């Protein structure tokens, strides 16, 4: 699973299929890594790991390649690397901006942002559609967080650098700049109360669930990343499938495909969060394999979403797929906070394509970022035709 360039395309899906059939819970120890880990590739085993918060911990990091120092600095202070009771306490506060009532009021704004982006892409097509699509999640999440409009482009760029830059120095620097930005925002809001999003979260005290300023800063960064990177990859993957499969595009543009149903297939197919890691706190069995305390367990969402035992014809992209319990948002306590917001954005994109677009053409070679964590297209030379 660690050959150079494996994730620079889609060939890793064949590797996943081999592991599911022959070695579904395999021991991996890549060259240069100080320790190995268990690699989990089948759907039901992945779900079992995600739902076991008694014997599986997130505080040792949730991704391969994390440094111990960085993880220890945010463990139990950032939702994605927290265990109960800290995870429960933080989620009780942080879920408020993503409640059904709040997002129902945001739907019209989401539709407006998507329409503006697609209209611009049709009028002024550029060499890379992703440069336009990335505005959708960035503008939506920044608006929900009440961030100044003048900062949105900078925020989108820094978020991408923090996760995707090939330079470790640039990734660390970008993360530091994002943390400083939110530190300044929280401190200023303590003085003025001008940001309703921040004020709403700092005022929360449901069952003793108030967050510290440090926890707010770490989790604002997580919200920004979760709302930006993953949705952009899903929109790009969806677009590429539609342009490469004219029959699927015709179903979308004719209105035959239900946007809500097609959204789930886009999420299953795109898998922007490729893997999630946990650390065993006690001995247990995963898929019949003995896992010892302290050992890392890596679940491959990209493999689970193509599991033949769960999905009919899993390697076929079908905008009408109705049996679609994908794991792109995870499972259990760590289910993604922004799942409904992502669904709103993708469904709005599908509706807008039907209204404004008659055809798509691929004008060059799509390119993937090569990451085994936040995986997806970073170049998409597609033109939308009015």
C-alpha positions as a printed Julia matrix, in Angstrom:
386×3 Matrix{Float64}:
   0.0     0.0     0.0
   3.01    2.31    0.12
   4.56    2.13   -3.29
   5.49    5.65   -4.48
   2.85    7.06   -6.78
   0.18    4.49   -5.92
  -2.35    7.2    -4.99
  -1.4     9.43   -7.92
  -4.14    7.65   -9.86
  -6.85    5.1    -9.12
  -4.82    1.89   -9.36
  -4.9     1.45   -5.59
  -8.5     0.22   -5.89
  -7.17   -3.0    -7.44
  -4.78   -3.33   -4.51
  -7.65   -2.85   -2.07
  -9.65   -5.58   -3.85
  -6.73   -7.99   -3.5
  -6.43   -7.31    0.21
 -10.18   -7.69    0.8
 -10.08  -11.1    -0.87
  -6.77  -12.39    0.49
  -5.59  -10.5     3.57
  -8.37   -8.19    4.84
  -6.61   -7.33    8.12
  -2.94   -7.26    7.2
   0.18   -6.16    9.05
   1.99   -3.34    7.25
   5.39   -1.89    8.12
   6.51    0.55    5.41
  10.22    1.25    5.0
  11.29    4.26    7.01
   8.37    4.03    9.44
   9.33    3.5    13.1
   6.48    1.05   13.67
   3.91   -0.92   11.75
   0.12   -1.05   11.88
  -2.87   -3.21   11.04
  -4.48   -2.37    7.7
  -8.26   -2.97    7.6
  -9.96   -3.15    4.21
 -13.4    -4.79    4.58
 -16.53   -2.72    5.21
 -17.85   -4.48    8.32
 -14.41   -4.57    9.97
 -13.99   -0.85    9.3
 -17.37   -0.12   10.9
 -16.5    -2.25   13.93
 -13.25   -0.32   14.5
 -14.96    3.07   14.17
 -17.73    2.17   16.58
 -15.45    0.72   19.26
 -14.57    3.73   21.43
 -13.94    1.53   24.46
 -10.94   -0.36   23.07
  -9.96    2.0    20.23
  -8.56    5.46   20.91
  -8.26    8.53   18.66
  -5.8    10.35   20.93
  -2.78    8.69   19.31
  -3.6    10.43   16.03
  -6.13    9.75   13.3
  -3.83    9.62   10.28
  -0.59    8.01    9.19
   2.43   10.28    9.15
   1.4    12.41   12.11
   4.21   13.39   14.47
   3.87   12.43   18.14
   4.56   16.01   19.23
   1.83   17.47   17.01
  -0.73   14.87   18.07
  -0.01   15.26   21.79
  -0.51   19.02   21.49
  -4.13   18.61   20.34
  -5.16   15.25   21.85
  -8.49   15.57   23.67
  -8.6    19.24   22.66
  -9.57   18.7    19.01
 -12.64   16.64   18.16
 -11.05   14.3    15.63
  -8.32   13.23   18.09
 -10.45   13.05   21.24
 -12.07   10.22   23.17
 -15.05   10.3    25.53
 -15.74   12.11   27.78
 -13.85   15.02   26.13
 -15.15   14.09   22.69
 -18.73   14.0    23.98
 -18.36   17.37   25.69
 -16.85   19.12   22.66
 -19.24   17.59   20.15
 -22.23   18.73   22.21
 -21.11   22.32   21.56
 -19.64   22.06   18.07
 -22.65   20.31   16.55
 -24.88   23.35   17.16
 -23.9    25.29   13.97
 -24.63   22.17   11.9
 -28.06   21.36   13.31
 -30.95   20.77   10.92
 -32.58   24.09   11.85
 -29.42   26.1    11.2
 -28.61   24.4     7.91
 -32.19   24.67    6.69
 -31.77   28.44    6.94
 -28.47   28.19    5.04
 -29.86   26.27    2.07
 -30.74   29.34    0.02
 -27.26   30.78    0.49
 -25.7    27.48   -0.6
 -27.8    27.5    -3.77
 -26.72   31.08   -4.5
 -23.02   30.31   -4.06
 -23.21   27.22   -6.28
 -25.17   29.08   -8.97
 -22.65   31.92   -8.98
 -19.71   29.51   -9.32
 -21.29   27.48  -12.13
 -22.44   30.61  -14.0
 -18.9    32.0   -13.79
 -17.4    28.7   -14.96
 -19.75   28.66  -17.97
 -19.08   32.29  -18.93
 -15.35   32.3   -18.3
 -14.01   28.73  -18.48
 -10.49   28.37  -17.18
  -7.8    25.74  -17.65
  -8.71   24.05  -14.35
 -12.3    23.74  -13.15
 -11.14   22.96   -9.6
  -9.92   26.54   -9.26
 -13.59   27.53   -9.58
 -15.23   24.59   -7.78
 -13.14   25.14   -4.65
 -14.96   28.41   -4.1
 -18.15   26.53   -3.2
 -17.06   24.89    0.07
 -14.73   27.75    1.0
 -17.37   30.47    0.59
 -20.05   28.42    2.35
 -18.01   27.45    5.42
 -16.46   30.91    5.75
 -19.92   32.49    5.58
 -21.29   30.1     8.21
 -18.34   30.94   10.47
 -18.88   34.65    9.91
 -15.34   35.28    8.66
 -14.59   38.55    6.83
 -15.17   38.27    3.08
 -11.74   39.72    2.37
 -10.13   36.73    4.12
 -11.9    33.93    2.26
  -9.44   33.46   -0.59
  -6.49   33.46    1.83
  -8.24   30.95    4.08
  -8.98   28.6     1.19
  -5.37   28.75    0.01
  -3.91   28.16    3.48
  -6.24   25.24    4.14
  -5.11   23.58    0.92
  -1.44   24.24    1.76
  -1.91   22.77    5.25
  -3.13   19.44    3.87
  -1.76   19.11    0.36
   1.54   20.94    0.05
   4.38   18.56   -0.88
   6.59   20.61    1.44
   6.43   19.64    5.12
   7.67   23.12    6.06
   4.86   24.72    4.07
   2.27   22.39    5.65
   3.48   23.22    9.17
   3.65   26.93    8.39
   0.14   26.99    6.93
  -1.29   25.18    9.95
   0.46   27.65   12.23
  -0.97   30.6    10.32
  -4.48   29.14   10.51
  -4.15   28.58   14.28
  -2.92   32.16   14.72
  -5.81   33.5    12.61
  -8.38   31.77   14.81
  -6.52   32.68   18.01
  -6.78   36.33   17.0
 -10.44   35.88   16.05
 -11.38   34.31   19.41
  -9.43   36.89   21.4
 -10.97   39.79   19.48
 -14.44   38.32   19.84
 -14.01   38.05   23.6
 -13.57   41.83   23.52
 -16.24   42.83   20.96
 -18.67   39.93   20.58
 -18.9    40.85   16.9
 -18.76   37.33   15.46
 -22.08   35.58   16.04
 -20.65   32.13   15.22
 -17.87   32.42   17.8
 -20.16   34.06   20.36
 -22.72   31.3    19.94
 -20.14   28.61   20.69
 -18.5    30.43   23.58
 -21.92   30.94   25.16
 -22.74   27.25   25.01
 -22.79   25.62   28.43
 -24.97   22.58   27.82
 -24.33   20.16   30.66
 -20.98   21.75   31.46
 -19.84   21.56   27.85
 -18.19   24.97   27.61
 -15.03   25.02   25.47
 -11.74   26.68   26.31
 -10.28   29.22   23.89
  -7.59   26.69   22.94
 -10.24   24.08   22.13
 -12.16   26.63   20.06
  -9.06   27.48   18.01
  -8.14   23.84   17.33
 -11.69   22.89   16.39
 -12.29   25.95   14.2
  -9.31   24.75   12.17
 -10.87   21.28   11.99
 -14.24   22.68   10.91
 -12.57   24.76    8.21
 -10.6    21.8     6.86
 -13.55   19.42    7.01
 -15.83   21.87    5.25
 -13.33   22.82    2.57
 -11.06   20.03    1.35
 -13.41   17.06    1.35
 -16.33   18.7    -0.46
 -14.04   20.11   -3.12
 -12.72   16.62   -3.87
 -16.25   15.22   -4.03
 -17.41   17.91   -6.49
 -14.35   17.31   -8.67
 -14.75   13.51   -8.68
 -18.45   13.83   -9.49
 -17.7    16.16  -12.41
 -15.05   13.84  -13.83
 -17.39   10.84  -13.7
 -20.15   12.78  -15.44
 -17.9    14.0   -18.23
 -16.41   10.51  -18.74
 -19.8     8.76  -18.64
 -22.25   10.55  -20.98
 -25.12    8.26  -19.96
 -24.78    9.33  -16.32
 -24.51   12.99  -17.32
 -27.67   12.64  -19.42
 -29.55   11.28  -16.41
 -28.48   14.28  -14.34
 -29.22   16.93  -16.97
 -32.58   15.42  -17.92
 -33.75   15.34  -14.32
 -34.04   11.55  -14.29
 -31.48   11.32  -11.49
 -32.64   12.42   -8.05
 -29.99   14.9    -6.76
 -30.19   13.46   -3.24
 -29.56    9.92   -4.51
 -26.81   11.0    -6.91
 -25.14   12.92   -4.08
 -24.7     9.73   -2.07
 -23.05    8.02   -5.05
 -20.72   10.99   -5.5
 -19.74   10.7    -1.84
 -19.2     6.93   -2.04
 -17.13    7.26   -5.18
 -14.94   10.23   -4.27
 -13.72    9.1    -0.81
 -11.97   12.37    0.1
 -10.99   10.93    3.49
  -9.1     7.82    2.38
  -8.04    6.41    5.74
  -8.65    6.82    9.47
  -6.35    5.56   12.22
  -7.06    4.35   15.76
  -4.82    2.95   18.51
  -5.82   -0.13   20.51
  -6.02    0.46   24.26
  -6.49   -3.22   25.08
  -6.31   -6.56   23.32
  -9.09   -7.27   20.84
  -9.87   -9.09   17.61
 -10.48   -7.29   14.31
 -11.7    -9.47   11.47
 -10.45  -12.54   13.31
  -6.96  -11.09   13.84
  -5.48  -10.47   17.3
  -4.6    -6.82   17.9
  -2.36   -6.01   20.86
  -2.61   -2.96   23.14
  -0.73    0.01   21.72
  -0.86   -1.19   18.12
  -2.2     1.16   15.45
  -5.18    0.15   13.3
  -5.74    1.91    9.98
  -9.16    1.65    8.32
  -9.32    2.27    4.58
 -12.58    4.04    3.74
 -11.73    3.86    0.05
 -11.71    0.08    0.27
 -14.84   -0.19    2.42
 -16.78    1.89   -0.11
 -15.92   -0.66   -2.83
 -16.59   -3.8    -0.78
 -18.29   -6.4    -3.0
 -20.13   -7.88   -0.02
 -21.95   -4.58    0.61
 -22.28   -2.8    -2.74
 -23.62   -4.3    -5.97
 -21.15   -3.66   -8.81
 -19.02   -1.43   -6.55
 -16.67   -0.33   -9.34
 -19.57    1.14  -11.33
 -20.56    4.78  -10.84
 -24.36    4.91  -10.84
 -26.25    8.14  -10.05
 -29.35    6.05   -9.39
 -27.77    3.74   -6.76
 -30.21    3.5    -3.86
 -28.56    0.86   -1.62
 -25.69    3.11   -0.62
 -24.58    3.04    3.01
 -21.11    4.4     2.25
 -18.64    5.33    4.98
 -17.34    8.58    3.54
 -18.46   10.43    6.68
 -17.21    7.7     9.0
 -19.25    5.76   11.53
 -19.96    5.88   15.24
 -19.1     8.8    17.53
 -16.72   10.38   15.03
 -19.3    10.72   12.25
 -18.5    13.95   10.39
 -20.18   17.05   11.85
 -20.56   18.67    8.44
 -22.11   15.71    6.61
 -25.43   17.46    5.99
 -23.71   20.63    4.79
 -21.63   18.62    2.31
 -24.78   16.92    1.05
 -26.47   20.3     0.6
 -23.57   21.59   -1.49
 -23.28   18.53   -3.74
 -27.05   18.32   -4.32
 -27.16   22.05   -5.12
 -24.36   21.53   -7.65
 -26.31   18.76   -9.37
 -29.46   20.89   -9.55
 -27.48   23.83  -10.92
 -25.84   21.69  -13.6
 -29.28   20.62  -14.78
 -30.44   24.23  -14.96
 -27.37   25.88  -16.53
 -25.32   23.24  -18.37
 -26.02   21.26  -21.57
 -22.66   19.5   -21.94
 -19.18   19.01  -20.49
 -15.89   18.41  -22.25
 -12.59   17.13  -20.91
  -9.79   19.29  -22.32
  -6.73   17.59  -20.82
  -5.43   15.06  -18.33
  -6.94   15.07  -14.82
  -4.36   14.81  -12.04
  -4.63   13.44   -8.51
  -2.8    14.76   -5.48
  -1.21   11.41   -4.59
  -2.2    11.53   -0.91
  -3.35    8.43    0.98
  -5.23   10.63    3.48
  -7.16   13.49    1.85
  -7.17   12.02   -1.65
  -8.61   13.53   -4.78
  -8.19   15.54   -7.95
  -6.08   18.67   -7.85
  -6.29   19.39  -11.59
  -9.49   19.02  -13.64
  -9.41   20.54  -17.15
 -13.16   20.36  -17.77
 -15.25   22.98  -19.59
 -18.96   23.45  -18.8
 -21.1    24.51  -21.77
 -24.17   26.68  -21.3
